[in-house]
Short mmCIF file of C-alpha atoms in Angstrom, two decimals:
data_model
loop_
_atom_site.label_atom_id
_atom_site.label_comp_id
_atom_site.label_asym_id
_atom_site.label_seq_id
_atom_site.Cartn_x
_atom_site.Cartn_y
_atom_site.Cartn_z
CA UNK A 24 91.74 78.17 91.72
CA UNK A 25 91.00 81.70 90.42
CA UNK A 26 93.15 84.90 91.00
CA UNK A 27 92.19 88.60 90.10
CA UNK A 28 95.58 90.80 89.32
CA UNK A 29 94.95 94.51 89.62
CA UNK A 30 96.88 97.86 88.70
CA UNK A 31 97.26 100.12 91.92
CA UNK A 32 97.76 103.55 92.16
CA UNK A 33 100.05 104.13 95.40
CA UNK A 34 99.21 107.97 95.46
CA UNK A 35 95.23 107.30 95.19
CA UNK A 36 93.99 103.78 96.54
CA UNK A 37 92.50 103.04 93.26
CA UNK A 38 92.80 100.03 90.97
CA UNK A 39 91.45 98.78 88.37
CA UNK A 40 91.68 94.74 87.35
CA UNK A 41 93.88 93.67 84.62
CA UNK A 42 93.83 90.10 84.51
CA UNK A 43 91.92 87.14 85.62
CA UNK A 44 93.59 83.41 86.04
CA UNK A 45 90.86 81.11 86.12
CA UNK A 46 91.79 77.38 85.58
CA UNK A 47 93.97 77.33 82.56
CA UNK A 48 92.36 80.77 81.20
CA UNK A 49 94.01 84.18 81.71
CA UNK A 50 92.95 87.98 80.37
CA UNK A 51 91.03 90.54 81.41
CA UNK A 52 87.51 90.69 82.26
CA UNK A 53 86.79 94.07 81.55
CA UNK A 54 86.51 96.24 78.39
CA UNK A 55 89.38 98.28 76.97
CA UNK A 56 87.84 101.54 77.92
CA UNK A 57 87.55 101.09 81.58
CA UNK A 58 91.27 100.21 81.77
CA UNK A 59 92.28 103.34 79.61
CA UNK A 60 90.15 105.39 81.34
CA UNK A 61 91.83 104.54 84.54
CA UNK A 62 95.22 105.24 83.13
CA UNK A 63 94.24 108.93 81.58
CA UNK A 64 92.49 109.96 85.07
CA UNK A 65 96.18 108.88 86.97
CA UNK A 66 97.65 110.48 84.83
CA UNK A 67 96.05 113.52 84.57
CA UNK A 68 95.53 113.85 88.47
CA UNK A 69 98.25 111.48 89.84
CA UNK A 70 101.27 112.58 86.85
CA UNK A 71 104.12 110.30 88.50
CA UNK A 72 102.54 108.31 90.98
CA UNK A 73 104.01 104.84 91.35
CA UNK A 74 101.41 101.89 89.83
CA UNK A 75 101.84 98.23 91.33
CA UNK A 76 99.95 95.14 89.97
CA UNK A 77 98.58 93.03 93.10
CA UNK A 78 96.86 89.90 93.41
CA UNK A 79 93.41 90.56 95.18
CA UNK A 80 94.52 89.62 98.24
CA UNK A 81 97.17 91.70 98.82
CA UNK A 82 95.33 95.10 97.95
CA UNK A 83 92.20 94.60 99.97
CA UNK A 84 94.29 93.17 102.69
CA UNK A 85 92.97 94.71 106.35
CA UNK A 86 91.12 96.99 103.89
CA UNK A 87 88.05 97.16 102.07
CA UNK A 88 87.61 97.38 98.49
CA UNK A 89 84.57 99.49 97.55
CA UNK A 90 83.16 100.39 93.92
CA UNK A 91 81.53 103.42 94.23
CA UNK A 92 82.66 107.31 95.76
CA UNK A 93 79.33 107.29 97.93
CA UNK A 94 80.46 104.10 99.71
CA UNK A 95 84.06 105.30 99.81
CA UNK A 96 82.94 108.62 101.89
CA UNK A 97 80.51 105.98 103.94
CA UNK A 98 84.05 103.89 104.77
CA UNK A 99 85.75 106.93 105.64
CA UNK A 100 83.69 108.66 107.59
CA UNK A 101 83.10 105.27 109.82
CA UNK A 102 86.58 104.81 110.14
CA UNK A 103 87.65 108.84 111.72
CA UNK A 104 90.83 109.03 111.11
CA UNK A 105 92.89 105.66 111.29
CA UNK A 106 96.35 105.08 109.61
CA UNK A 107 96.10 105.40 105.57
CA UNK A 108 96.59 102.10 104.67
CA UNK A 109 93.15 101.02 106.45
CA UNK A 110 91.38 102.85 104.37
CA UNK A 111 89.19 101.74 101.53
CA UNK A 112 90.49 101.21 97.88
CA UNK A 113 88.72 102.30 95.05
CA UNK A 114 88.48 99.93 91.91
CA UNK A 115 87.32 101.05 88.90
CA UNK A 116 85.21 98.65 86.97
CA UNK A 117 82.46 98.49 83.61
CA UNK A 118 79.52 100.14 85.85
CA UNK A 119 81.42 103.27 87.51
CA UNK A 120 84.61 104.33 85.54
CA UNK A 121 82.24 107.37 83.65
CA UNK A 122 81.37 108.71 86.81
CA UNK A 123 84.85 108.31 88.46
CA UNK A 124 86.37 109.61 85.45
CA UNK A 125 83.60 113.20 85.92
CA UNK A 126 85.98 113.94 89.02
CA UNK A 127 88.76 114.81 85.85
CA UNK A 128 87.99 117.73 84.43
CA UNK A 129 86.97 117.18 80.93
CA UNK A 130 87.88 113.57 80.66
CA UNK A 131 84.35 112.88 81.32
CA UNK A 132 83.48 114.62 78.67
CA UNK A 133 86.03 112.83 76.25
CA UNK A 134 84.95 109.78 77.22
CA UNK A 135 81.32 110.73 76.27
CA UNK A 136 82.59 112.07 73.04
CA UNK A 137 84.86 108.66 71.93
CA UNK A 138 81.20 106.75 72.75
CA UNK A 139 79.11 108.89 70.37
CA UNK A 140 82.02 108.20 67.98
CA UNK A 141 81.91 106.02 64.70
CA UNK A 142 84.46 103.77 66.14
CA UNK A 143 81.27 102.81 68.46
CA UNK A 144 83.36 103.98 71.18
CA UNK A 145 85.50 101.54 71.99
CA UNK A 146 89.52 101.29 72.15
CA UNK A 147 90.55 98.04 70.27
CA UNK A 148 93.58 96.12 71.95
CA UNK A 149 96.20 94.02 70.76
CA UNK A 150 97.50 90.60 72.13
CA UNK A 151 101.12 90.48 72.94
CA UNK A 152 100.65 87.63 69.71
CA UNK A 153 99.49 89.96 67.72
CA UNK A 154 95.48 89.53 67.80
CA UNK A 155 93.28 91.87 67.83
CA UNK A 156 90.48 92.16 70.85
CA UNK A 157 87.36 94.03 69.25
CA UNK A 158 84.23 94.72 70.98
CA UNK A 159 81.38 92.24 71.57
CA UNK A 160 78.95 91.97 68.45
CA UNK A 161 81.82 93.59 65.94
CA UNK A 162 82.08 92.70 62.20
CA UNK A 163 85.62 92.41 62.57
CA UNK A 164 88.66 95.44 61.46
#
């Protein structure tokens, strides 16, 4: 049985995954940079805002769970005006966090700049054992 853990910004309705259990396997599915950028944005927009991790479930809830802003405003606007925790939640993944991260102003911009960098762009984790996570097709730190 597979479960999908996800940070959620209270303030917002966004989230972004953070770990995947699958079987025995359990990490995150999604590159460094999409988490980070999540965290800058909140924290340049949202300073304070209480974060929860949730299972799936529990976030999308009696609510839906859309990936882009066009189909947010398309949820919204079909639903008027019902009680805010019916409305959609935004989660940031690999194919939208550069354009969710435009509505910041300049982190966009940042986030173009670390990608043109010689790093290649990409923030390199490390496990809480002490391994490093490096990007796909790396020749190793």
């Amino acid at each position: 049985m597979a479960s999908y853990h996800y940070l959620y910004c209270q303030q917002t309705d966004e989230c972004v995954e953070v770990v995947a259990c699958v079987g025995n396997w359990k990490g995150p599915r999604i590159e460094a940079n999409v988490l980070q950028a999540f965290l800058i944005y909140h924290f340049l927009t949202a300073p304070g805002a209480p974060m929860v991790t949730w299972e799936a479930g529990s976030v999308s809830r009696g609510r839906f769970m859309v990936d882009s802003l066009e189909e947010l405003a398309e949820q919204r606007d079909l639903a008027g005006d019902p009680p805010r925790e019916k409305l959609p939640v935004l989660v940031w993944t690999e194919q939208n966090h550069r354009s969710l991260a435009a509505r910041a102003e300049g982190l966009g911009d940042t986030l173009r700049d670390l990608e043109a960098a010689p790093s290649g762009g990409v923030w390199i984790r490390r496990t809480s054992d002490g391994r490093l996570i490096e990007p796909a097709g790396s020749q190793g730190l």
